[in-house]
């Protein structure tokens, strides 16, 4: 269902109509959620989806008696709880035996074949998701309750939290059984995890060590609205209990789960023998880093369900499945030295320089110790033996010190620096962090700020990576601030060893192109402490241009949803600084002119007719502009038309619109809509 641009007035509808509309909206939203979150194949623009969602919310707010148990609006989080209740699982949720050794997997196959008296046994292999196991219960096709695995017999009820996860269907397809309990894994995708950690870091909050901890910490929260704001997802991989259906193989179970509307992993594969299962493990290990979620191995399961019954279970784990895990991603090595690194915001970070060691196929020679509190807690010193870990793309870190050497043989601990190791400026302590007060006079901060400015999420200057920036500082191409970038000329570059004719041309062109990046990128690129990519977007949306943001007071900033007092204070302090203002002025003087970004798709699927002349745009301009935003601009009014814009001297189309009851907008109303929806003013 393609939503109309404006919905009928609720005041003019009777209850039957409203109820029918609410039902149709729910159907449509369930359908689109399934396309988007389960099949990963959306067929509607975000904006059109939002329109459906807003309309349903509006109806439910005005007529609370129409709210149903499975309404998608409840995904945004219900009332907080005082504590989590314990619930018994439909069937015990077993654990798995696990190994990292090929031999053990061959033994597993041997054992099974001997027990069953067969020559060959077929398996189903699945990625082993690194998340949290949950039970989901559906009655009459509706999500009724859900719980954590707990001790396998009793779990904690987390229904409202699970409801916020969009890939968990609230309503199953009509063919689904009347009663069904399934098992799945809730996890946090890598990109969501990293974005969340970045934002937490910017807000000065503690970060999660890995996506698994983040998912676990989130799922057991008492306040579902917090859970709703976290990027969780889920795969379902088994039936715990079911009424009215029987299956012969696990492959059939998987197909049924998919058909009923669950998100089933697309890498689940049939392996006709243990050799294929081992090959599957090798393949998954090579693909591991390219997957958008963490896996820590594969699960090898006997496909035939009758075989499973024959094999039976041990106390806590089945005999018909095994977790074939990957080699762990941590390793033990020695700390050659500990150095202090200064970041772009001046924060001093202790970093361990390591004797190089391969961790999960990547050689690591340095690992962060995060901050001085953590350094003190772990008490890591030069010469110590430590365990280092790498989780996904996250920078390697020191997990723990393993030394049990005699204290007298150890080096003394690193002392808290009382000056910046790069520029010798004074340092100040801010909570767990130590910060250099040198600003851009500190070369480390200058270097960091320029790398950040040119980075992908910032002004995206291709060819200006950290090595080049470092060289520019060494050679004096850049001396004071990012504004120096715009004084770079091709001739100047040709004198430098890394540049030839073509590369110099390219870089100059890339710097030139960066002059017209969108406003939110520019705000992010400035490197305001606590302002990450998301916050930069929020600010760009609110202000539409830089000058009003530069002059904004704390109170005004705090009035923006999502901006708290610390962020507001940080923004004000940044723009309050004389030197920062001077840099911004220089940037503008060199021709940097960020543009407020039009939100493409803001008018997706909307049919518009123009009649009469517009003051701001010619006919030739307005059509491509609106089409660029996803609208269809039609020459005549029809039943399908969403609205007609009347400019100067409207023609007969206005009359047609009136007759057909199509919404009519004045030129002013249209501009307002354009500003509101697409940020164009
Ligand atoms: S099957 C009785 N399949 O691994 C067998 N488990 O150590 C039930 N896990 O707690 C588990 N991905 O949460 C199975 N594709 C997968 C899995 C999987 C992750 C987790 C599960 C369990 C743990 C076992």
XYZ file of C-alpha atoms and ligand atoms in Angstrom:
705
model
C 0.000 0.000 0.000
C 1.445 3.314 -1.080
C 0.382 5.815 1.576
C -1.443 8.910 0.427
C 0.382 12.138 0.989
C -2.259 13.349 3.369
C -4.720 11.095 5.161
C -8.423 11.839 5.533
C -9.474 13.962 8.481
C -10.211 11.685 11.455
C -12.979 14.006 12.594
C -14.883 13.238 9.438
C -14.580 9.465 9.692
C -16.779 7.070 11.611
C -15.363 4.509 14.036
C -15.757 1.616 11.653
C -13.702 3.442 9.041
C -11.048 4.405 11.557
C -10.776 0.885 12.870
C -10.478 -0.468 9.342
C -7.797 2.077 8.542
C -5.817 1.204 11.673
C -5.956 -2.448 10.688
C -4.816 -1.671 7.138
C -1.980 0.486 8.475
C -0.803 -2.301 10.783
C -0.896 -4.784 7.934
C 1.100 -2.432 5.747
C 3.693 -1.725 8.455
C 4.084 -5.420 9.283
C 4.543 -6.092 5.593
C 7.185 -3.381 5.194
C 8.987 -4.394 8.403
C 9.235 -7.916 7.043
C 10.553 -6.664 3.683
C 13.070 -4.383 5.338
C 14.254 -6.155 8.469
C 13.781 -9.804 7.558
C 14.194 -10.009 3.790
C 16.482 -6.990 3.492
C 14.489 -5.971 0.399
C 12.465 -2.833 1.146
C 9.852 -1.679 -1.320
C 8.972 1.660 0.247
C 10.877 4.897 0.872
C 11.722 5.611 4.520
C 9.721 8.763 4.389
C 6.581 7.024 3.100
C 7.003 4.385 5.817
C 7.272 7.129 8.422
C 4.016 8.568 7.137
C 2.255 5.249 7.710
C 3.782 4.993 11.153
C 2.838 8.516 12.155
C -0.723 8.051 10.985
C -1.118 4.837 12.983
C 0.397 6.521 16.034
C -2.033 9.390 15.652
C -5.028 7.056 15.446
C -3.873 5.030 18.447
C -3.240 8.118 20.523
C -6.731 9.423 19.845
C -8.431 6.048 20.136
C -6.434 4.019 22.658
C -9.096 1.315 22.613
C -7.991 0.456 19.071
C -4.441 -0.465 20.177
C -3.778 -4.190 19.651
C -1.228 -6.426 21.331
C 0.817 -6.769 18.152
C 0.750 -3.165 17.013
C 4.091 -2.061 15.532
C 3.944 1.244 17.385
C 4.768 -0.607 20.585
C 8.199 -1.283 19.148
C 9.340 2.113 20.340
C 9.335 0.911 23.921
C 6.764 0.493 26.676
C 6.792 1.275 30.394
C 9.953 0.603 32.406
C 9.939 -2.369 34.791
C 11.133 -2.661 38.385
C 12.700 -6.048 37.791
C 12.699 -8.895 35.304
C 10.389 -11.852 36.001
C 11.590 -15.443 35.789
C 9.849 -17.718 33.324
C 10.106 -21.387 32.522
C 11.053 -22.316 28.962
C 8.697 -24.386 26.789
C 11.517 -26.942 26.652
C 14.972 -26.814 28.195
C 17.244 -24.582 26.149
C 20.332 -26.730 25.816
C 23.879 -25.607 25.354
C 26.410 -26.986 22.865
C 29.644 -28.908 23.171
C 32.333 -26.942 21.474
C 35.774 -27.388 19.993
C 38.268 -25.531 17.807
C 39.848 -28.770 16.557
C 39.126 -30.506 13.300
C 39.963 -33.885 14.866
C 37.236 -33.457 17.457
C 34.730 -32.707 14.736
C 35.719 -35.898 12.923
C 35.298 -37.791 16.225
C 31.827 -36.283 16.574
C 30.915 -37.608 13.113
C 32.426 -41.043 13.910
C 30.456 -41.307 17.105
C 27.215 -40.438 15.358
C 27.721 -42.871 12.484
C 28.608 -45.688 14.862
C 25.589 -45.019 17.032
C 23.202 -44.853 14.110
C 24.901 -47.653 12.187
C 25.144 -45.616 8.991
C 28.029 -44.869 6.593
C 27.358 -41.232 6.141
C 25.278 -38.660 7.925
C 24.064 -35.354 6.512
C 24.440 -32.109 8.451
C 23.059 -28.623 8.385
C 25.681 -26.005 9.155
C 24.985 -22.540 10.449
C 27.075 -19.599 11.547
C 27.423 -19.464 15.309
C 26.165 -15.987 16.099
C 27.908 -14.231 18.906
C 24.950 -12.853 20.748
C 22.367 -13.893 23.277
C 20.069 -16.887 23.042
C 16.358 -16.144 23.450
C 13.036 -17.946 23.365
C 10.133 -16.322 21.497
C 6.563 -17.531 22.019
C 3.760 -16.967 19.484
C 0.093 -17.696 20.033
C -2.405 -17.381 17.184
C 0.396 -15.958 15.112
C 1.075 -13.093 17.498
C 4.226 -12.484 19.499
C 3.195 -13.194 23.061
C 6.318 -13.317 25.182
C 10.047 -13.823 25.126
C 12.861 -14.591 27.515
C 16.621 -14.958 27.859
C 18.131 -18.430 28.045
C 19.064 -17.984 31.703
C 20.135 -21.323 33.142
C 18.450 -23.222 30.308
C 15.334 -24.096 32.330
C 14.384 -20.694 33.676
C 15.013 -17.456 31.852
C 14.232 -13.810 32.406
C 11.152 -12.382 30.770
C 12.130 -9.586 28.383
C 9.041 -9.426 26.159
C 8.857 -5.633 25.887
C 12.549 -5.354 25.075
C 12.304 -8.000 22.370
C 9.279 -6.244 20.902
C 11.516 -3.284 20.016
C 13.668 -5.435 17.706
C 12.352 -4.954 14.214
C 13.579 -8.239 12.798
C 11.485 -10.112 15.368
C 8.039 -10.405 13.780
C 5.126 -9.315 15.942
C 2.749 -11.162 13.688
C 3.392 -14.315 11.682
C 2.024 -15.286 8.272
C -1.454 -16.857 8.371
C -0.030 -20.352 7.677
C 1.904 -20.294 10.972
C 0.883 -22.687 13.776
C -1.532 -21.549 16.482
C 1.147 -22.167 19.097
C 4.853 -21.880 18.450
C 7.941 -21.355 20.547
C 11.223 -20.723 18.737
C 14.836 -20.217 19.652
C 17.039 -17.533 18.180
C 19.959 -15.287 18.833
C 19.785 -11.546 19.464
C 22.901 -9.627 18.471
C 24.176 -6.160 17.690
C 25.431 -5.677 14.113
C 29.043 -4.477 13.886
C 28.300 -1.100 12.321
C 25.596 -0.294 14.852
C 27.931 -1.351 17.646
C 30.711 0.884 16.409
C 28.457 3.872 15.868
C 26.984 3.398 19.333
C 30.395 3.131 20.957
C 31.653 6.188 19.088
C 28.715 8.199 20.323
C 29.174 6.916 23.860
C 32.829 7.872 23.739
C 31.901 11.332 22.512
C 29.449 11.708 25.354
C 32.111 10.592 27.806
C 30.222 7.387 28.642
C 31.786 3.987 29.050
C 32.022 1.942 25.894
C 31.076 -1.716 25.470
C 33.965 -4.139 24.959
C 32.301 -6.013 22.092
C 28.951 -6.369 20.316
C 28.010 -9.380 22.446
C 28.367 -7.469 25.690
C 26.505 -4.563 24.183
C 23.612 -6.841 23.143
C 23.539 -8.597 26.507
C 23.742 -5.348 28.465
C 20.944 -3.881 26.389
C 18.511 -6.807 26.436
C 18.344 -6.974 30.193
C 17.643 -3.272 30.655
C 14.479 -2.472 32.544
C 13.493 0.434 30.334
C 12.350 -0.697 26.862
C 12.681 2.811 25.395
C 16.445 2.552 25.881
C 16.420 -0.815 24.159
C 14.412 0.665 21.279
C 17.207 3.166 20.666
C 19.872 0.470 20.353
C 20.619 -1.294 17.074
C 19.687 -4.899 17.867
C 18.753 -7.618 15.437
C 17.901 -11.328 15.614
C 18.110 -14.600 13.720
C 15.829 -17.534 14.505
C 17.286 -21.028 14.074
C 15.125 -23.622 15.790
C 11.693 -24.652 17.034
C 11.433 -25.358 20.755
C 7.777 -26.354 20.846
C 4.990 -26.403 18.268
C 1.374 -27.484 17.780
C -0.050 -29.123 14.678
C 3.121 -29.480 12.623
C 5.710 -32.247 12.328
C 8.962 -32.193 10.405
C 11.404 -34.796 9.166
C 14.501 -32.644 8.800
C 16.032 -29.478 10.202
C 16.132 -28.102 6.637
C 12.330 -28.283 6.612
C 12.180 -26.505 9.956
C 14.368 -23.713 8.641
C 12.240 -23.332 5.498
C 9.053 -23.242 7.573
C 10.475 -20.607 9.936
C 11.410 -18.484 6.953
C 7.980 -18.924 5.360
C 6.214 -17.953 8.582
C 8.016 -14.624 8.619
C 11.116 -15.108 10.763
C 14.521 -13.783 9.874
C 16.548 -16.880 9.119
C 20.215 -16.573 8.263
C 20.944 -16.875 4.541
C 24.194 -18.768 5.121
C 22.528 -21.830 6.632
C 23.733 -24.665 4.373
C 23.122 -28.363 3.823
C 26.373 -30.354 4.105
C 25.913 -33.961 2.925
C 28.892 -35.194 4.946
C 31.355 -34.077 7.616
C 33.939 -33.111 4.963
C 31.549 -30.497 3.583
C 30.870 -29.316 7.117
C 34.599 -28.785 7.633
C 34.848 -26.955 4.311
C 31.934 -24.781 5.471
C 33.898 -23.886 8.593
C 36.912 -22.836 6.483
C 34.709 -20.762 4.201
C 32.975 -19.002 7.081
C 36.271 -18.200 8.746
C 37.480 -16.452 5.602
C 34.170 -14.603 5.257
C 33.994 -13.730 8.920
C 35.311 -10.183 8.620
C 33.043 -9.319 5.724
C 29.878 -10.269 7.614
C 27.910 -7.398 9.150
C 27.638 -9.282 12.480
C 30.058 -11.191 14.697
C 30.273 -14.961 14.513
C 32.635 -17.052 16.600
C 32.359 -20.357 14.762
C 29.852 -22.582 13.032
C 27.289 -24.987 14.446
C 27.181 -28.436 12.840
C 23.785 -30.127 13.318
C 22.462 -33.519 12.240
C 19.753 -32.791 9.681
C 17.517 -35.828 10.175
C 15.229 -35.268 13.175
C 14.617 -38.962 13.789
C 18.378 -39.463 14.016
C 18.448 -36.669 16.563
C 15.930 -38.493 18.727
C 17.941 -41.683 18.571
C 21.124 -39.874 19.528
C 19.481 -38.028 22.387
C 20.989 -35.572 24.803
C 23.503 -35.406 27.583
C 22.668 -33.387 30.645
C 23.206 -29.979 29.142
C 23.899 -30.518 25.460
C 22.607 -32.600 22.562
C 24.690 -35.406 21.029
C 23.566 -34.370 17.551
C 25.219 -30.947 17.342
C 28.592 -29.385 17.969
C 29.911 -25.843 17.955
C 33.021 -25.793 15.751
C 34.567 -22.543 16.912
C 37.204 -20.375 15.262
C 40.600 -19.830 16.828
C 40.204 -17.124 19.442
C 41.037 -13.572 18.553
C 43.280 -12.893 21.426
C 46.884 -13.722 21.861
C 49.634 -13.393 24.403
C 52.659 -11.170 23.835
C 55.138 -8.886 25.576
C 54.950 -5.140 26.035
C 58.061 -3.588 24.500
C 57.137 -0.097 25.651
C 54.254 2.131 26.646
C 53.900 5.450 24.867
C 51.460 8.298 25.263
C 49.532 9.292 22.166
C 47.760 12.636 21.807
C 44.467 12.606 19.881
C 42.778 15.351 17.892
C 40.834 16.600 20.883
C 43.998 16.602 22.989
C 43.203 13.492 25.027
C 46.333 11.603 26.097
C 46.014 7.845 25.565
C 48.518 5.283 26.840
C 49.331 2.797 24.089
C 51.266 -0.448 24.495
C 53.883 -1.135 21.815
C 53.994 -4.905 21.471
C 56.252 -7.584 20.199
C 54.323 -8.252 16.982
C 51.849 -11.097 17.242
C 49.269 -12.517 14.868
C 45.734 -12.368 16.215
C 43.151 -14.100 14.038
C 45.320 -13.562 10.955
C 46.195 -9.894 11.570
C 49.566 -8.809 12.935
C 49.289 -6.499 15.875
C 52.110 -4.333 17.152
C 50.249 -1.794 19.259
C 47.227 -1.945 21.517
C 45.374 0.775 23.376
C 45.125 0.969 27.132
C 42.265 3.498 26.787
C 43.134 5.909 29.610
C 45.281 6.347 32.699
C 42.693 4.949 35.108
C 42.561 1.780 33.076
C 46.348 1.651 32.868
C 46.515 1.876 36.646
C 43.809 -0.755 37.081
C 45.515 -3.246 34.772
C 48.923 -2.213 36.073
C 50.655 -2.877 32.780
C 54.340 -1.922 32.550
C 57.138 -2.226 30.049
C 58.318 -5.845 29.840
C 55.071 -7.351 31.116
C 53.307 -10.226 29.388
C 49.772 -9.354 28.359
C 46.756 -10.770 26.569
C 45.665 -8.627 23.627
C 42.391 -8.930 21.731
C 40.848 -7.773 18.529
C 37.058 -7.800 18.170
C 35.884 -7.228 14.602
C 37.194 -3.959 13.281
C 37.665 -2.511 16.717
C 41.213 -1.372 17.533
C 43.221 -3.960 19.428
C 43.300 -3.529 23.177
C 45.111 -4.975 26.162
C 42.721 -7.337 27.937
C 44.820 -8.208 30.981
C 48.306 -8.584 32.384
C 49.430 -12.175 32.776
C 52.740 -11.673 34.552
C 53.414 -13.288 37.851
C 57.041 -12.210 37.918
C 58.512 -11.049 41.153
C 57.592 -7.393 41.689
C 61.236 -6.457 42.132
C 61.980 -7.579 38.574
C 59.327 -5.346 37.057
C 59.876 -1.905 35.610
C 58.365 1.042 37.460
C 54.866 2.085 36.342
C 54.426 4.817 33.756
C 53.905 8.091 35.508
C 51.003 10.359 34.747
C 52.514 13.026 32.475
C 52.366 16.583 33.809
C 52.895 18.085 30.364
C 51.878 17.141 26.835
C 54.516 14.806 25.382
C 54.124 16.464 21.984
C 53.957 20.208 22.669
C 54.881 20.431 26.369
C 51.735 22.445 27.140
C 50.072 22.010 30.472
C 47.696 19.055 30.834
C 44.431 18.948 32.783
C 42.678 15.989 34.251
C 38.987 15.498 33.290
C 37.593 12.394 34.956
C 39.408 9.359 33.597
C 40.961 11.478 30.858
C 44.021 13.696 30.710
C 43.887 16.468 28.139
C 46.540 18.702 26.549
C 45.629 22.389 26.645
C 47.762 23.309 23.639
C 44.919 23.381 21.081
C 46.081 23.599 17.464
C 49.488 24.816 18.586
C 49.986 21.161 19.555
C 51.110 19.340 16.419
C 49.361 16.147 17.459
C 46.056 17.961 17.711
C 46.687 19.806 14.468
C 47.501 16.533 12.729
C 44.440 14.800 14.187
C 42.128 17.665 13.347
C 43.190 17.702 9.700
C 42.931 13.934 9.295
C 39.470 14.157 10.828
C 38.467 17.085 8.605
C 39.455 15.181 5.450
C 38.012 11.832 6.585
C 35.198 9.937 4.866
C 32.493 11.026 7.284
C 33.867 14.588 7.218
C 34.770 16.564 4.082
C 35.762 13.334 2.334
C 38.898 14.625 0.596
C 40.159 11.721 -1.451
C 43.911 11.237 -1.419
C 44.379 13.106 1.854
C 45.042 10.307 4.289
C 47.095 10.380 7.456
C 50.459 9.803 5.714
C 50.005 12.746 3.381
C 48.787 15.010 6.176
C 51.805 14.053 8.265
C 54.108 14.941 5.405
C 52.305 18.259 4.848
C 52.997 19.160 8.471
C 56.637 18.125 8.215
C 57.195 20.105 5.021
C 55.316 23.148 6.276
C 52.582 22.895 3.624
C 50.177 23.152 6.537
C 51.228 25.238 9.522
C 48.290 26.467 11.525
C 44.975 24.875 10.766
C 42.760 23.090 8.243
C 42.259 26.438 6.530
C 45.797 26.049 5.115
C 44.493 23.193 2.958
C 42.794 25.708 0.700
C 46.047 27.566 0.015
C 47.615 24.458 -1.521
C 48.549 24.884 -5.189
C 49.568 22.237 -7.666
C 53.035 23.745 -8.128
C 53.680 23.494 -4.405
C 52.785 19.800 -4.425
C 55.053 18.942 -7.343
C 58.073 19.780 -5.207
C 57.110 17.004 -2.785
C 58.313 13.482 -3.352
C 54.944 11.729 -3.143
C 53.391 13.804 -5.890
C 53.468 13.657 -9.676
C 51.489 15.670 -12.212
C 48.353 13.524 -12.017
C 48.233 12.933 -8.277
C 48.780 16.655 -7.642
C 45.923 17.522 -10.014
C 43.690 15.007 -8.301
C 44.368 16.257 -4.809
C 43.875 19.894 -5.745
C 40.572 18.935 -7.395
C 39.511 16.917 -4.357
C 40.263 19.835 -2.031
C 38.334 22.153 -4.324
C 35.362 19.765 -4.378
C 35.292 19.720 -0.585
C 34.267 23.372 -0.596
C 30.692 22.365 -1.253
C 29.971 19.523 1.093
C 26.734 19.234 2.975
C 26.372 21.175 6.174
C 26.233 18.153 8.474
C 29.560 16.886 7.104
C 31.116 20.282 7.677
C 29.858 20.448 11.262
C 31.233 16.981 11.927
C 34.522 17.819 10.158
C 35.136 20.760 12.492
C 35.815 18.211 15.206
C 33.718 19.707 17.995
C 34.229 17.449 21.018
C 31.153 15.237 21.651
C 29.684 16.013 18.225
C 29.716 12.814 16.174
C 28.190 12.200 12.775
C 24.707 11.695 14.128
C 24.785 14.800 16.328
C 26.138 16.824 13.380
C 23.093 15.806 11.364
C 20.769 16.789 14.176
C 22.400 20.234 14.342
C 22.395 20.699 10.562
C 18.714 19.778 10.426
C 17.876 22.215 13.174
C 19.906 25.206 11.966
C 20.149 24.792 8.196
C 23.319 26.954 8.140
C 26.417 27.460 10.270
C 26.092 31.082 11.500
C 23.044 30.531 13.745
C 24.758 27.494 15.258
C 27.938 29.464 15.940
C 25.905 32.004 17.900
C 23.589 29.548 19.670
C 23.464 29.720 23.454
C 23.418 26.631 25.659
C 19.778 26.984 26.559
C 18.705 27.076 22.944
C 20.894 24.076 22.101
C 19.568 22.070 24.990
C 16.048 22.612 23.745
C 16.925 20.378 20.798
C 15.843 16.811 21.324
C 19.000 14.648 21.722
C 21.245 17.537 22.841
C 22.116 17.289 26.519
C 23.863 19.877 28.715
C 27.355 18.461 28.113
C 27.052 18.503 24.354
C 25.518 22.000 24.450
C 28.364 23.253 26.613
C 30.947 21.651 24.344
C 29.439 23.279 21.242
C 29.283 26.660 22.895
C 32.839 26.383 24.137
C 34.060 25.386 20.688
C 32.450 28.324 18.924
C 33.283 30.617 21.822
C 36.971 30.138 21.109
C 38.549 33.051 19.264
C 40.909 30.793 17.336
C 38.161 28.432 16.222
C 36.117 31.345 14.956
C 39.128 32.647 13.062
C 39.624 29.260 11.391
C 35.984 29.141 10.345
C 36.231 32.662 8.930
C 39.306 31.673 6.964
C 37.545 28.591 5.623
C 34.639 30.706 4.428
C 37.019 33.284 2.965
C 38.697 30.515 0.928
C 35.330 29.635 -0.594
C 34.177 26.809 1.666
C 30.423 26.994 1.492
C 28.613 24.063 3.044
C 25.196 23.363 1.603
C 22.132 22.348 3.555
C 21.431 18.938 2.119
C 18.174 18.223 0.386
C 16.746 15.026 1.737
C 16.431 12.842 -1.296
C 13.312 10.771 -1.204
C 11.490 13.316 0.942
C 8.656 13.323 -1.610
C 8.942 9.702 -2.657
C 5.821 8.522 -4.472
C 4.043 11.877 -4.185
C 2.164 13.062 -7.282
C 2.150 16.813 -7.735
C 0.568 19.138 -10.269
C 1.694 22.771 -10.646
C -0.551 25.466 -11.993
C 0.391 29.126 -12.474
C 3.879 30.584 -12.155
C 6.072 30.233 -9.081
C 8.101 33.125 -7.757
C 11.181 31.163 -6.770
C 11.491 28.580 -9.484
C 10.894 28.418 -13.198
C 8.979 25.445 -14.622
C 12.261 24.079 -15.920
C 13.755 24.184 -12.415
C 10.947 22.923 -10.247
C 10.269 19.700 -12.159
C 13.788 18.213 -11.850
C 14.036 19.493 -8.284
C 10.877 17.693 -7.216
C 11.720 14.599 -9.208
C 15.082 14.552 -7.510
C 13.192 14.352 -4.227
C 11.219 11.371 -5.472
C 8.015 13.126 -6.589
C 6.181 12.627 -9.874
C 5.206 15.929 -11.500
C 2.126 15.394 -13.662
C 0.692 17.689 -16.331
C -2.937 17.205 -15.311
C -5.020 16.536 -12.209
C -6.334 13.034 -11.647
C -7.690 10.966 -8.762
C -4.090 9.943 -8.098
C -2.845 13.484 -7.582
C -1.729 14.152 -3.999
C -1.776 17.918 -4.216
C -1.917 20.852 -6.611
C 0.324 23.874 -6.106
C -1.219 27.129 -7.221
C 1.137 29.897 -8.243
C 0.547 33.223 -9.929
C -2.446 33.123 -12.354
C -3.504 29.496 -11.923
C -5.211 27.811 -14.868
C -8.088 25.369 -15.206
C -6.188 22.764 -13.168
C -7.225 24.585 -10.026
C -10.865 24.039 -10.896
C -10.212 20.364 -11.676
C -8.520 19.975 -8.294
C -11.511 21.475 -6.527
C -13.905 19.187 -8.355
C -11.898 16.096 -7.580
C -11.370 17.078 -3.960
C -7.566 17.122 -4.323
C -5.581 19.097 -1.717
C -4.675 22.576 -2.929
C -1.554 24.325 -1.656
C -0.676 27.988 -2.057
C 2.826 28.858 -3.163
C 3.754 29.767 0.423
C 2.355 26.531 1.806
C 4.328 24.613 -0.760
C 7.594 26.364 0.174
C 6.952 25.631 3.823
C 6.437 21.980 3.007
C 9.630 21.970 0.959
C 11.553 23.409 3.884
C 10.008 21.049 6.408
C 10.332 17.852 4.460
C 13.400 18.379 2.325
C 15.275 21.090 4.184
C 15.113 23.340 1.110
C 14.482 26.988 1.787
S 21.753 -24.369 18.194
C 20.559 -27.471 21.294
N 22.546 -22.665 16.385
O 25.466 -20.895 20.855
C 21.248 -26.599 20.323
N 23.040 -22.210 18.664
O 27.010 -22.604 22.996
C 20.832 -25.236 20.497
N 24.227 -20.098 19.007
O 23.444 -20.765 23.641
C 21.712 -24.249 19.920
N 24.308 -19.502 16.903
O 22.799 -19.228 21.835
C 22.518 -22.971 17.695
N 23.165 -21.228 14.676
C 23.122 -21.527 15.981
C 23.683 -20.684 16.962
C 23.626 -21.078 18.293
C 24.628 -19.167 18.141
C 24.457 -20.040 20.462
C 23.269 -20.406 21.289
C 23.800 -21.266 22.405
C 25.254 -21.234 22.187
C 25.770 -22.622 22.452
